XYZ file of C-alpha atoms in Angstrom:
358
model
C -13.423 -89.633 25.280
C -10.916 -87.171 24.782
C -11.933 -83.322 24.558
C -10.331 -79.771 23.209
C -12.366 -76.234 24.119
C -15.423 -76.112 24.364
C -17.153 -75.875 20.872
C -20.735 -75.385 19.718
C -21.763 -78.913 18.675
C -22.364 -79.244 14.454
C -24.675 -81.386 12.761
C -22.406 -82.134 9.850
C -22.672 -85.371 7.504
C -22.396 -89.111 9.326
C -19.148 -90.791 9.368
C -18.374 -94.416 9.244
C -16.973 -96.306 12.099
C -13.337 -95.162 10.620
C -13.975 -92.030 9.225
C -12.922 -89.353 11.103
C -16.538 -87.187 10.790
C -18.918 -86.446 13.505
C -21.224 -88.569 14.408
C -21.903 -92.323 15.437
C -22.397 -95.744 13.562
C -26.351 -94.859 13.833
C -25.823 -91.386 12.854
C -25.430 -89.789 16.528
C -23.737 -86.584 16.167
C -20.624 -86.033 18.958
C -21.001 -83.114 21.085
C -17.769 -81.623 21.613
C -19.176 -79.473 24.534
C -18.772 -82.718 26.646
C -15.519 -83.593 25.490
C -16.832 -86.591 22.269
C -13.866 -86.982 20.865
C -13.398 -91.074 20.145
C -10.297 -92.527 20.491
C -9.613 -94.399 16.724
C -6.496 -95.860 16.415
C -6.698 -99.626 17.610
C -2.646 -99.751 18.143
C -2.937 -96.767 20.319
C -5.410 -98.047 22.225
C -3.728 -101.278 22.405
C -0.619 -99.164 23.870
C -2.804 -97.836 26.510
C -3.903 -101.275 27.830
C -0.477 -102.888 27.386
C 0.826 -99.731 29.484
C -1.367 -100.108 32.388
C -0.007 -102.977 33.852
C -3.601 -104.846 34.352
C -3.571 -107.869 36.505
C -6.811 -110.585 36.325
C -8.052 -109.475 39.353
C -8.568 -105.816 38.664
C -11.577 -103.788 39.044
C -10.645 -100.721 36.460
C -12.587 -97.652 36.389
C -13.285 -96.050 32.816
C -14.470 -92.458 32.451
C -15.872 -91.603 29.152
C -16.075 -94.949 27.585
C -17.605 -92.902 24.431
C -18.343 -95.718 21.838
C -16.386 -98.659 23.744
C -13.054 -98.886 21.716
C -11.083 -98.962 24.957
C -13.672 -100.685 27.443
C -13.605 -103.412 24.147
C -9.644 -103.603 24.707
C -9.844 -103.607 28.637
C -12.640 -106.638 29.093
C -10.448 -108.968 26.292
C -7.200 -107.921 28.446
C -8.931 -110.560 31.284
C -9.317 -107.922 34.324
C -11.860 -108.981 37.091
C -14.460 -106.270 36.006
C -15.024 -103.063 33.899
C -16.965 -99.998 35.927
C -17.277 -97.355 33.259
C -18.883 -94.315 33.916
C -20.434 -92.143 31.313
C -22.621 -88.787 31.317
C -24.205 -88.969 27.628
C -27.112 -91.613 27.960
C -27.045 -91.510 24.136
C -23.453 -93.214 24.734
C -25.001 -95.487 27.603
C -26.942 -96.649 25.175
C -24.603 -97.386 22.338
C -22.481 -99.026 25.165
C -25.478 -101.256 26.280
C -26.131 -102.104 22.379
C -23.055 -102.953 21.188
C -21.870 -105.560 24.415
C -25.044 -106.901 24.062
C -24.598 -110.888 24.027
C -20.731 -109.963 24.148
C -18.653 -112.959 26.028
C -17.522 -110.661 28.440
C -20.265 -108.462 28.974
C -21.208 -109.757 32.775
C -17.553 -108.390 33.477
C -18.859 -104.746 32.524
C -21.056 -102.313 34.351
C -22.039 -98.802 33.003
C -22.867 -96.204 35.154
C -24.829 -92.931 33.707
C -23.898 -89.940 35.608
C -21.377 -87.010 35.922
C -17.974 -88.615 37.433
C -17.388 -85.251 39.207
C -20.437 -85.520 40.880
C -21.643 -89.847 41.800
C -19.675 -91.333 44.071
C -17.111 -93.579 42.814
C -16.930 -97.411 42.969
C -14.099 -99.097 44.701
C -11.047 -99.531 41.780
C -7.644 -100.710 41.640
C -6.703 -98.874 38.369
C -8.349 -96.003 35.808
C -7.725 -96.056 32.675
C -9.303 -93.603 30.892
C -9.274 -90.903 27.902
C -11.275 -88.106 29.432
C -13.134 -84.901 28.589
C -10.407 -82.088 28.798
C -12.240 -79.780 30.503
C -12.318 -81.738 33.943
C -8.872 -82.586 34.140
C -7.805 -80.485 37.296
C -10.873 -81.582 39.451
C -10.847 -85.070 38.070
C -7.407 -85.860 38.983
C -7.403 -84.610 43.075
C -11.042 -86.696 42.848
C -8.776 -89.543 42.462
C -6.163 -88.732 44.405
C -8.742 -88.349 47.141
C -10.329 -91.361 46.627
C -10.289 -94.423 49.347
C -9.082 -96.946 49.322
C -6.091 -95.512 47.427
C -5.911 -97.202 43.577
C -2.901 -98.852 41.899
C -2.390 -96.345 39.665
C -4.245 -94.042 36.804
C -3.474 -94.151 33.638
C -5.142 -91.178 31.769
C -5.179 -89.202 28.342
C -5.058 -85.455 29.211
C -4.324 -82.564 27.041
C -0.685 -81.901 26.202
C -0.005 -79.001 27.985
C -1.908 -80.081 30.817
C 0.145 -83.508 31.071
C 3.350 -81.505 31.247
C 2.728 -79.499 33.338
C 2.221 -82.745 35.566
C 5.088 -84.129 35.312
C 7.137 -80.468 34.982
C 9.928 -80.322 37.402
C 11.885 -77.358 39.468
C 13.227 -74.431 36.659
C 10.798 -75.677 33.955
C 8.662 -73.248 32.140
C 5.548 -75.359 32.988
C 6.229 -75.832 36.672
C 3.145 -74.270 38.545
C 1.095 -75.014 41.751
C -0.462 -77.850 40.107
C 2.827 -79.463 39.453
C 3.633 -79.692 43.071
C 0.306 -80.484 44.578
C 0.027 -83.124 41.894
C 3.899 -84.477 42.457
C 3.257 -84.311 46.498
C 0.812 -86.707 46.359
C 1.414 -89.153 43.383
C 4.362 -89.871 41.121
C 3.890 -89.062 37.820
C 5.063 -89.906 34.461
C 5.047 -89.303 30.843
C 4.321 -92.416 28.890
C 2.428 -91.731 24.880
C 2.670 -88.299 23.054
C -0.571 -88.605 21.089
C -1.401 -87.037 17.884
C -4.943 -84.581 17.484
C -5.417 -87.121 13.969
C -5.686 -90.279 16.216
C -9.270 -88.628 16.998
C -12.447 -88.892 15.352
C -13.753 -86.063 14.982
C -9.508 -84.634 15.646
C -9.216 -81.999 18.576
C -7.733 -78.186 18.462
C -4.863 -79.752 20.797
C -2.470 -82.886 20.933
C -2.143 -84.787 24.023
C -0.347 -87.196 25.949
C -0.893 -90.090 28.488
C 0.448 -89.755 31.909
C 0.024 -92.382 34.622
C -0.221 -91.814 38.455
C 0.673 -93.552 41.449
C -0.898 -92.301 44.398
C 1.688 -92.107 47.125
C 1.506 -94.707 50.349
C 1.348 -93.294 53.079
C 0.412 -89.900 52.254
C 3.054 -86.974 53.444
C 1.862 -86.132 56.957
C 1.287 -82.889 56.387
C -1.731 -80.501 56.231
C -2.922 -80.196 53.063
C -4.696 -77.276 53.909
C -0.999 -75.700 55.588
C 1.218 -77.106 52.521
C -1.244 -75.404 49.905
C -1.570 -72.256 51.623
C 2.206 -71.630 51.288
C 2.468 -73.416 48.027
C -0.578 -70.397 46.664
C 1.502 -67.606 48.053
C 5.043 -69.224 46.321
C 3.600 -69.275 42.748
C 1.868 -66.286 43.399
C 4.614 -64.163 41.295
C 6.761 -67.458 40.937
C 9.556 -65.987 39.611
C 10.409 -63.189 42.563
C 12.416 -64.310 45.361
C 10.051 -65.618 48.204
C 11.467 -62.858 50.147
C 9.830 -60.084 48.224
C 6.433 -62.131 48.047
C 6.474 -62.749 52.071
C 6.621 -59.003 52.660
C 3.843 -58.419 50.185
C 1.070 -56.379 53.332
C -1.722 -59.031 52.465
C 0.696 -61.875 52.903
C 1.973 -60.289 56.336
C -1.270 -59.587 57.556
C -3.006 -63.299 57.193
C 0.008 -64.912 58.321
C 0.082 -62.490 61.274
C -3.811 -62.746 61.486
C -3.380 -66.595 61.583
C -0.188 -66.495 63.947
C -2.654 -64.578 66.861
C -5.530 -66.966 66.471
C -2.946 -70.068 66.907
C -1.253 -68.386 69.949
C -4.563 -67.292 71.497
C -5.461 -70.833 71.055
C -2.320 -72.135 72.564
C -2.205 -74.845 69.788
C 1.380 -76.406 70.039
C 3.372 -75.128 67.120
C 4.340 -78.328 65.211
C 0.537 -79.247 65.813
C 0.058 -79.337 61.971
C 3.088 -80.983 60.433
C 2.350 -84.341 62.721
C -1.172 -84.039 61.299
C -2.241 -87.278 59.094
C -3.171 -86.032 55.426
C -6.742 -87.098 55.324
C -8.855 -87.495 52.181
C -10.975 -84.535 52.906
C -7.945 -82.601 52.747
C -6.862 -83.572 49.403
C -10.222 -83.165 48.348
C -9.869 -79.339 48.876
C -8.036 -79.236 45.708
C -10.914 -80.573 43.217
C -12.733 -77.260 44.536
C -9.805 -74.965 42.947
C -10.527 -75.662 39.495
C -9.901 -72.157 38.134
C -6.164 -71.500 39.151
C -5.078 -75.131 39.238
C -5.981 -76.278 35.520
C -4.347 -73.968 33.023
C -1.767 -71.473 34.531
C 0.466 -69.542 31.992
C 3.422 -69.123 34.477
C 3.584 -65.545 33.019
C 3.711 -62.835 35.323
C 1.474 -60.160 35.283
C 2.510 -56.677 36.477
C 2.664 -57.242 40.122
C 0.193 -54.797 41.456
C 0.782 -56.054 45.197
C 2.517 -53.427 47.936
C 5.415 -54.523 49.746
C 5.536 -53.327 53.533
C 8.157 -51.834 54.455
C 9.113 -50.076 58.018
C 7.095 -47.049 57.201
C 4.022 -49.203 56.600
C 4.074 -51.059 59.583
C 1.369 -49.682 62.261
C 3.204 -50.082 65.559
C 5.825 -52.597 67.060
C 3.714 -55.605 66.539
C 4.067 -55.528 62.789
C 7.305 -54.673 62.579
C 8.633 -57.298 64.974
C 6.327 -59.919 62.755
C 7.897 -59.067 59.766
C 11.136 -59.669 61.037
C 10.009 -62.876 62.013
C 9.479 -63.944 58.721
C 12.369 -62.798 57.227
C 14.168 -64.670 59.942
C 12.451 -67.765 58.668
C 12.988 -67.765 55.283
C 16.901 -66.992 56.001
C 17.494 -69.216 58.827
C 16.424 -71.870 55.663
C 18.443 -69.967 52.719
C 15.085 -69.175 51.393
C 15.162 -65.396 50.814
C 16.740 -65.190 47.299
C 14.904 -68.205 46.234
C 12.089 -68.457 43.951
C 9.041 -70.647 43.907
C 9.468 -71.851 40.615
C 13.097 -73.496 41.658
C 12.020 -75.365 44.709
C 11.550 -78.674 45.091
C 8.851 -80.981 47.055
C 11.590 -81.308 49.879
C 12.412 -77.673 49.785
C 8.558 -76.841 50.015
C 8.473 -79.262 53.566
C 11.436 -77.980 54.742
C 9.966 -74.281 54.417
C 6.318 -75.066 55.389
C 8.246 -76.935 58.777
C 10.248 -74.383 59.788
C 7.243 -71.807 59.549
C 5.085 -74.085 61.747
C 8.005 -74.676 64.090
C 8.113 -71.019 64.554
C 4.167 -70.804 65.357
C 3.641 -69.070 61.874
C 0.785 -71.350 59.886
C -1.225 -71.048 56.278
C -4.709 -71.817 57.526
């Protein structure tokens, strides 16, 4: 089930099966809070399926199933089985009752619970049309999910969806875009109209499917994010005005002593294997991952210059970073222009020089 903002739930009058009120066949109302919006266009869900790519020997993972429209489309497509997993037990219910006796129903298994929260089955594809307002931890759940799926085909909110798939010098191109884009490829494949919902959303939205990458980068996920935060931090001033920002210099200084008084080699983290628990980081950074504007605010953050700097030490670190980011051709650049190779380059030739993110 697809969902807009968060609403107070209505009890209006019932709707029919194609009427685009609120409530169930048996007079159920939706609850918007968690996201009830049913998907009710047949050809649009036949899209969906079609663009999935399902083989017979599948195991798909639904989230949301709502009423069944889509896990009625995905058991009659012939996959091996169906794992849906929904947090309304009213909806477990109306899933039980209306696959009762179905031909396919020994191919389907429901699981009540919150998908954020229960472990997940093992899956070779999701196809899903989710609750909007767990989008951001949702998808690095996925992506951090082993063994690594197929792919995911999912309906997200609009914006959301672009900013997925947004590329270098687009408007929508935020920290979410690259963490997303360094682990999966994405792509845009349905725009999808509010009116194709019973009851219709506030938004429109879009379906977007992702391939998890194999293998993984081998970086830290912990290092590439760290520098990734600071970048999109003010993403449209040159990275050389956001490295001498005095809270940037002094945890990158902070982390540069504990490395060296640890006498940790200084490519140690760039041959590190990405693991799962380090993508998994990212489903924990909910608030500035999901919906960023891109719009600056007015930058409130001091840059250091010589006169700031107490004793030699600081000085001579800040002209280590500045050496970094022009030995690359970095210093003029700005995060919102880079792309996933110019983000390893950077994050390589910071390690290289000792200077790390975590």
């Amino acid at each position: 089930m697809a969902g807009g903002k968060i609403q107070k739930k209505r009890h209006g009058a019932a709707g029919g099966a194609g009427a685009g009120g609120g409530r169930l066949q048996g007079g159920i109302p939706f609850e918007k809070s968690k996201g009830q919006h049913i998907l009710r266009n047949p050809a649009l869900v036949d899209s969906i399926v079609a663009k999935a790519g399902l083989k017979p020997t599948d195991t798909v993972l639904e989230i949301g199933p709502g009423t069944g429209n889509l896990t009625k489309r995905l058991l009659e497509a012939g996959v091996k089985a169906v794992v849906a997993v929904e947090l309304d037990p009213r909806m477990v219910l109306e899933l039980n009752r209306r696959f009762q006796g179905h031909p396919l129903s020994s191919r389907l298994k429901v699981i009540q619970g919150d998908v954020l929260k229960c472990d997940l089955p093992y899956f070779d594809i999701c196809v899903a049309n989710i609750p909007y307002q767990i989008s951001s931890p949702l998808t690095f759940k996925l992506l951090s999910h082993r063994p690594i799926f197929r792919c995911a085909v999912i309906m997200f909110q609009r914006e959301f969806a672009m900013r997925l798939v947004a590329q270098p010098g687009d408007s929508l191109y935020c920290r979410l875009s690259v963490n997303v884009q360094l682990l999966s490829r994405v792509s845009h494949l349905l725009k999808v109209g509010r009116n194709n919902f019973r009851p219709p959303p506030k938004v429109d939205s879009s379906v977007v499917r992702i391939e998890p990458r194999k293998p993984l980068p081998p970086v830290s996920f912990r290092e590439w994010d760290g520098l990734v935060r600071i970048c999109f931090n003010r993403k449209n001033k040159t990275l050389g005005s956001l490295f001498k920002q005095k809270r940037v210099l002094e945890l990158l200084e902070k982390n540069y002593k504990t490395m060296q008084s640890l006498q940790l080699t200084q490519d140690a983290e760039m041959g590190k294997e990405m693991s799962a628990d380090d993508v998994a980081l990212l489903a924990n950074m909910v608030e500035d991952l999901n919906m960023e504007t891109g719009d600056e605010k007015e930058d409130d953050e001091m840059e250091m210059d010589d006169t700031d700097m107490s004793g030699d030490s600081a000085a001579s670190f800040k002209e280590k970073i500045m050496g970094i980011l022009q030995q690359g051709d970095f210093a003029e650049k700005r995060g919102s222009k880079l792309s996933q190779v110019d983000f390893l380059y950077l994050l390589s030739l910071f390690n290289k020089a000792g200077v790390h993110f975590s």
